[in-house]
Amino acid sequence: MKRVAVYCGSATPADPRYLEDARAVGTTLAKRGIGVVYGGGRLGLMGAIADAALAAGGEVIGVIPQALVDAEVAHSGLTELHVVGGMHERKAKFTDLSDGFVTIPGGTGTMDELWEALSWAQLGYHAKPVGLLNSAGYYDHLIAFWEKMAEVGFLRAQHRDLLIVGDTLDALLAGMSAHVPTQPIVRMAMSDL
């Protein structure tokens, strides 16, 4: 992977572990020669990842809607900053610019980005690995929900491994590197649907 989209929060939680983990992600990706594509903001975990990756000599590409530029939350020191019209265009640009997706802790915007990356993989719009870094157990309940979807039958067996989970970035990147694309829905027989 030459570049990964990193999905994360623009907030700064009180627990310092999340900010520390975000910085570690930025630094590690840069040291591995993996470029960061992210939301283009300067605040919260977003800003921490960007600043850490830049400080480690990494490439950092931001993709931000014009409304957030107007709100003065854009990071001004990136390798590149793409200003787009809205969130749909932003997520499409993330997919175009990256070779995979890493989600670290965040809120509703982060969840929107993660679920769209998974949905697009399931449908066959991309065949890129979708990773979830479960920092400090933050995503334990989401992982349980993913398993519940499979147990009940809303997540096909062919797609169960679309979500690659790691408790450490090293484990997550290893899992993403070993990713084998699954059979997308658009190529499945009617009897498998």
mmCIF file of C-alpha atoms in Angstrom:
data_model
loop_
_atom_site.group_PDB
_atom_site.id
_atom_site.type_symbol
_atom_site.label_atom_id
_atom_site.label_comp_id
_atom_site.label_asym_id
_atom_site.label_seq_id
_atom_site.Cartn_x
_atom_site.Cartn_y
_atom_site.Cartn_z
ATOM 1 C CA MET A 1 0.000 0.000 0.000
ATOM 2 C CA LYS A 2 1.410 3.359 -1.048
ATOM 3 C CA ARG A 3 -1.355 5.432 0.538
ATOM 4 C CA VAL A 4 -4.144 4.756 3.006
ATOM 5 C CA ALA A 5 -7.175 6.828 3.824
ATOM 6 C CA VAL A 6 -7.326 7.334 7.577
ATOM 7 C CA TYR A 7 -10.789 7.908 9.004
ATOM 8 C CA CYS A 8 -10.899 9.487 12.452
ATOM 9 C CA GLY A 9 -12.510 12.114 14.631
ATOM 10 C CA SER A 10 -11.995 15.851 14.504
ATOM 11 C CA ALA A 11 -12.608 15.999 18.265
ATOM 12 C CA THR A 12 -10.041 15.685 21.041
ATOM 13 C CA PRO A 13 -11.371 13.303 23.722
ATOM 14 C CA ALA A 14 -10.368 13.823 27.356
ATOM 15 C CA ASP A 15 -8.597 10.447 27.435
ATOM 16 C CA PRO A 16 -5.083 11.191 26.100
ATOM 17 C CA ARG A 17 -4.663 7.651 24.711
ATOM 18 C CA TYR A 18 -6.698 8.501 21.618
ATOM 19 C CA LEU A 19 -4.548 11.494 20.702
ATOM 20 C CA GLU A 20 -1.376 9.500 21.416
ATOM 21 C CA ASP A 21 -2.620 6.639 19.217
ATOM 22 C CA ALA A 22 -3.469 9.075 16.407
ATOM 23 C CA ARG A 23 0.034 10.530 16.531
ATOM 24 C CA ALA A 24 1.525 7.025 16.538
ATOM 25 C CA VAL A 25 -0.525 6.112 13.453
ATOM 26 C CA GLY A 26 0.703 9.184 11.577
ATOM 27 C CA THR A 27 4.327 8.608 12.571
ATOM 28 C CA THR A 28 4.265 4.879 11.803
ATOM 29 C CA LEU A 29 2.656 5.297 8.393
ATOM 30 C CA ALA A 30 5.191 7.965 7.437
ATOM 31 C CA LYS A 31 8.128 5.845 8.619
ATOM 32 C CA ARG A 32 6.824 2.932 6.545
ATOM 33 C CA GLY A 33 6.599 5.149 3.478
ATOM 34 C CA ILE A 34 2.795 4.983 3.405
ATOM 35 C CA GLY A 35 1.106 8.266 2.529
ATOM 36 C CA VAL A 36 -1.863 9.499 4.550
ATOM 37 C CA VAL A 37 -5.099 10.584 2.882
ATOM 38 C CA TYR A 38 -7.453 12.084 5.452
ATOM 39 C CA GLY A 39 -10.187 14.644 6.053
ATOM 40 C CA GLY A 40 -7.956 17.713 5.710
ATOM 41 C CA GLY A 41 -8.688 19.185 9.129
ATOM 42 C CA ARG A 42 -6.318 20.653 11.691
ATOM 43 C CA LEU A 43 -8.364 19.763 14.789
ATOM 44 C CA GLY A 44 -8.574 16.701 17.014
ATOM 45 C CA LEU A 45 -7.301 13.311 15.941
ATOM 46 C CA MET A 46 -7.283 14.494 12.329
ATOM 47 C CA GLY A 47 -4.786 17.227 13.056
ATOM 48 C CA ALA A 48 -2.714 14.914 15.266
ATOM 49 C CA ILE A 49 -2.323 12.313 12.516
ATOM 50 C CA ALA A 50 -1.430 14.927 9.910
ATOM 51 C CA ASP A 51 1.074 16.744 12.119
ATOM 52 C CA ALA A 52 2.768 13.505 13.221
ATOM 53 C CA ALA A 53 3.036 12.148 9.678
ATOM 54 C CA LEU A 54 4.419 15.457 8.393
ATOM 55 C CA ALA A 55 6.924 15.665 11.264
ATOM 56 C CA ALA A 56 8.130 12.163 10.322
ATOM 57 C CA GLY A 57 8.631 13.246 6.701
ATOM 58 C CA GLY A 58 5.486 11.623 5.312
ATOM 59 C CA GLU A 59 3.118 12.573 2.525
ATOM 60 C CA VAL A 60 -0.222 13.900 3.814
ATOM 61 C CA ILE A 61 -3.107 14.610 1.450
ATOM 62 C CA GLY A 62 -6.223 16.265 2.807
ATOM 63 C CA VAL A 63 -9.681 16.132 1.261
ATOM 64 C CA ILE A 64 -12.066 18.672 2.749
ATOM 65 C CA PRO A 65 -15.437 20.161 1.778
ATOM 66 C CA GLN A 66 -15.514 23.878 1.020
ATOM 67 C CA ALA A 67 -17.886 24.475 3.950
ATOM 68 C CA LEU A 68 -15.193 23.278 6.374
ATOM 69 C CA VAL A 69 -12.572 25.432 4.673
ATOM 70 C CA ASP A 70 -14.950 28.365 5.161
ATOM 71 C CA ALA A 71 -15.260 27.419 8.848
ATOM 72 C CA GLU A 72 -11.447 27.742 9.082
ATOM 73 C CA VAL A 73 -10.755 24.156 10.160
ATOM 74 C CA ALA A 74 -8.587 23.192 7.162
ATOM 75 C CA HIS A 75 -4.952 22.250 7.784
ATOM 76 C CA SER A 76 -2.707 24.708 5.932
ATOM 77 C CA GLY A 77 0.567 22.758 5.962
ATOM 78 C CA LEU A 78 -0.238 19.583 4.034
ATOM 79 C CA THR A 79 1.518 18.033 1.065
ATOM 80 C CA GLU A 80 -1.732 18.538 -0.881
ATOM 81 C CA LEU A 81 -5.194 19.807 0.001
ATOM 82 C CA HIS A 82 -8.150 18.937 -2.225
ATOM 83 C CA VAL A 83 -11.204 21.125 -1.653
ATOM 84 C CA VAL A 84 -14.436 19.433 -2.721
ATOM 85 C CA GLY A 85 -18.085 20.378 -2.876
ATOM 86 C CA GLY A 86 -19.444 17.996 -0.250
ATOM 87 C CA MET A 87 -19.172 14.768 1.682
ATOM 88 C CA HIS A 88 -20.081 12.411 -1.187
ATOM 89 C CA GLU A 89 -17.327 13.868 -3.342
ATOM 90 C CA ARG A 90 -14.944 13.716 -0.386
ATOM 91 C CA LYS A 91 -15.491 9.981 0.177
ATOM 92 C CA ALA A 92 -15.140 9.220 -3.534
ATOM 93 C CA LYS A 93 -11.841 11.137 -3.560
ATOM 94 C CA PHE A 94 -10.625 9.147 -0.533
ATOM 95 C CA THR A 95 -11.293 5.963 -2.509
ATOM 96 C CA ASP A 96 -9.595 7.284 -5.649
ATOM 97 C CA LEU A 97 -6.447 8.434 -3.818
ATOM 98 C CA SER A 98 -5.863 5.493 -1.480
ATOM 99 C CA ASP A 99 -4.961 1.812 -1.606
ATOM 100 C CA GLY A 100 -6.829 0.951 1.590
ATOM 101 C CA PHE A 101 -8.690 2.395 4.561
ATOM 102 C CA VAL A 102 -7.734 2.598 8.243
ATOM 103 C CA THR A 103 -10.364 3.676 10.748
ATOM 104 C CA ILE A 104 -9.276 4.822 14.192
ATOM 105 C CA PRO A 105 -11.604 6.219 16.888
ATOM 106 C CA GLY A 106 -14.086 8.852 15.828
ATOM 107 C CA GLY A 107 -17.759 9.755 15.793
ATOM 108 C CA THR A 108 -20.615 9.776 13.305
ATOM 109 C CA GLY A 109 -18.569 11.133 10.395
ATOM 110 C CA THR A 110 -15.959 8.431 10.947
ATOM 111 C CA MET A 111 -18.676 5.768 11.046
ATOM 112 C CA ASP A 112 -20.193 7.135 7.825
ATOM 113 C CA GLU A 113 -16.816 6.810 6.100
ATOM 114 C CA LEU A 114 -16.147 3.308 7.451
ATOM 115 C CA TRP A 115 -19.563 1.933 6.520
ATOM 116 C CA GLU A 116 -19.379 3.402 3.027
ATOM 117 C CA ALA A 117 -15.945 1.843 2.451
ATOM 118 C CA LEU A 118 -17.336 -1.529 3.604
ATOM 119 C CA SER A 119 -20.506 -1.175 1.561
ATOM 120 C CA TRP A 120 -18.572 -0.253 -1.576
ATOM 121 C CA ALA A 121 -16.262 -3.259 -1.061
ATOM 122 C CA GLN A 122 -19.269 -5.540 -0.621
ATOM 123 C CA LEU A 123 -20.833 -4.222 -3.822
ATOM 124 C CA GLY A 124 -17.589 -4.399 -5.770
ATOM 125 C CA TYR A 125 -16.993 -0.662 -6.274
ATOM 126 C CA HIS A 126 -13.487 -1.241 -4.908
ATOM 127 C CA ALA A 127 -11.418 -4.235 -3.778
ATOM 128 C CA LYS A 128 -9.247 -2.408 -1.235
ATOM 129 C CA PRO A 129 -8.683 -3.534 2.371
ATOM 130 C CA VAL A 130 -10.817 -1.883 5.044
ATOM 131 C CA GLY A 131 -9.127 -1.823 8.451
ATOM 132 C CA LEU A 132 -10.362 -0.977 11.922
ATOM 133 C CA LEU A 133 -7.846 -0.101 14.643
ATOM 134 C CA ASN A 134 -9.492 -1.072 17.915
ATOM 135 C CA SER A 135 -7.559 1.335 20.153
ATOM 136 C CA ALA A 136 -8.202 0.736 23.849
ATOM 137 C CA GLY A 137 -11.220 -1.434 22.998
ATOM 138 C CA TYR A 138 -13.037 1.564 21.499
ATOM 139 C CA TYR A 139 -14.674 -0.544 18.786
ATOM 140 C CA ASP A 140 -15.490 -3.666 20.820
ATOM 141 C CA HIS A 141 -19.247 -3.111 20.459
ATOM 142 C CA LEU A 142 -19.004 -2.315 16.741
ATOM 143 C CA ILE A 143 -17.042 -5.546 16.185
ATOM 144 C CA ALA A 144 -19.725 -7.437 18.118
ATOM 145 C CA PHE A 145 -22.379 -5.797 15.928
ATOM 146 C CA TRP A 146 -20.492 -6.850 12.764
ATOM 147 C CA GLU A 147 -20.478 -10.427 14.072
ATOM 148 C CA LYS A 148 -24.191 -10.179 14.952
ATOM 149 C CA MET A 149 -24.986 -9.090 11.365
ATOM 150 C CA ALA A 150 -23.228 -12.239 10.125
ATOM 151 C CA GLU A 151 -24.894 -14.462 12.727
ATOM 152 C CA VAL A 152 -28.372 -13.229 11.809
ATOM 153 C CA GLY A 153 -27.722 -13.382 8.060
ATOM 154 C CA PHE A 154 -27.524 -9.730 7.047
ATOM 155 C CA LEU A 155 -23.824 -10.121 6.293
ATOM 156 C CA ARG A 156 -23.030 -12.870 3.807
ATOM 157 C CA ALA A 157 -20.307 -15.370 4.681
ATOM 158 C CA GLN A 158 -18.322 -14.185 1.625
ATOM 159 C CA HIS A 159 -18.176 -10.682 3.099
ATOM 160 C CA ARG A 160 -17.489 -11.435 6.746
ATOM 161 C CA ASP A 161 -13.748 -10.818 6.305
ATOM 162 C CA LEU A 162 -14.196 -7.420 4.642
ATOM 163 C CA LEU A 163 -13.651 -5.750 8.002
ATOM 164 C CA ILE A 164 -10.047 -6.312 9.049
ATOM 165 C CA VAL A 165 -9.555 -5.657 12.757
ATOM 166 C CA GLY A 166 -6.340 -5.105 14.694
ATOM 167 C CA ASP A 167 -5.612 -4.026 18.253
ATOM 168 C CA THR A 168 -2.246 -2.628 17.133
ATOM 169 C CA LEU A 169 -1.334 -0.794 13.948
ATOM 170 C CA ASP A 170 1.321 -3.391 13.095
ATOM 171 C CA ALA A 171 -1.231 -6.217 13.322
ATOM 172 C CA LEU A 172 -3.778 -4.220 11.360
ATOM 173 C CA LEU A 173 -1.373 -3.340 8.535
ATOM 174 C CA ALA A 174 -0.244 -6.984 8.347
ATOM 175 C CA GLY A 175 -3.873 -8.076 7.995
ATOM 176 C CA MET A 176 -4.524 -5.429 5.371
ATOM 177 C CA SER A 177 -1.429 -6.471 3.398
ATOM 178 C CA ALA A 178 -2.718 -10.067 3.351
ATOM 179 C CA HIS A 179 -6.174 -8.947 2.168
ATOM 180 C CA VAL A 180 -7.726 -11.047 -0.590
ATOM 181 C CA PRO A 181 -10.728 -9.392 -2.275
ATOM 182 C CA THR A 182 -14.013 -11.217 -1.804
ATOM 183 C CA GLN A 183 -16.709 -11.953 -4.340
ATOM 184 C CA PRO A 184 -18.755 -8.759 -4.663
ATOM 185 C CA ILE A 185 -22.532 -8.816 -4.734
ATOM 186 C CA VAL A 186 -22.614 -7.673 -8.367
ATOM 187 C CA ARG A 187 -20.809 -10.906 -9.379
ATOM 188 C CA MET A 188 -22.825 -13.310 -7.224
ATOM 189 C CA ALA A 189 -25.356 -15.776 -8.563
ATOM 190 C CA MET A 190 -28.982 -15.058 -7.717
ATOM 191 C CA SER A 191 -29.054 -18.236 -5.579
ATOM 192 C CA ASP A 192 -26.283 -16.745 -3.366
ATOM 193 C CA LEU A 193 -28.190 -13.546 -2.755
#
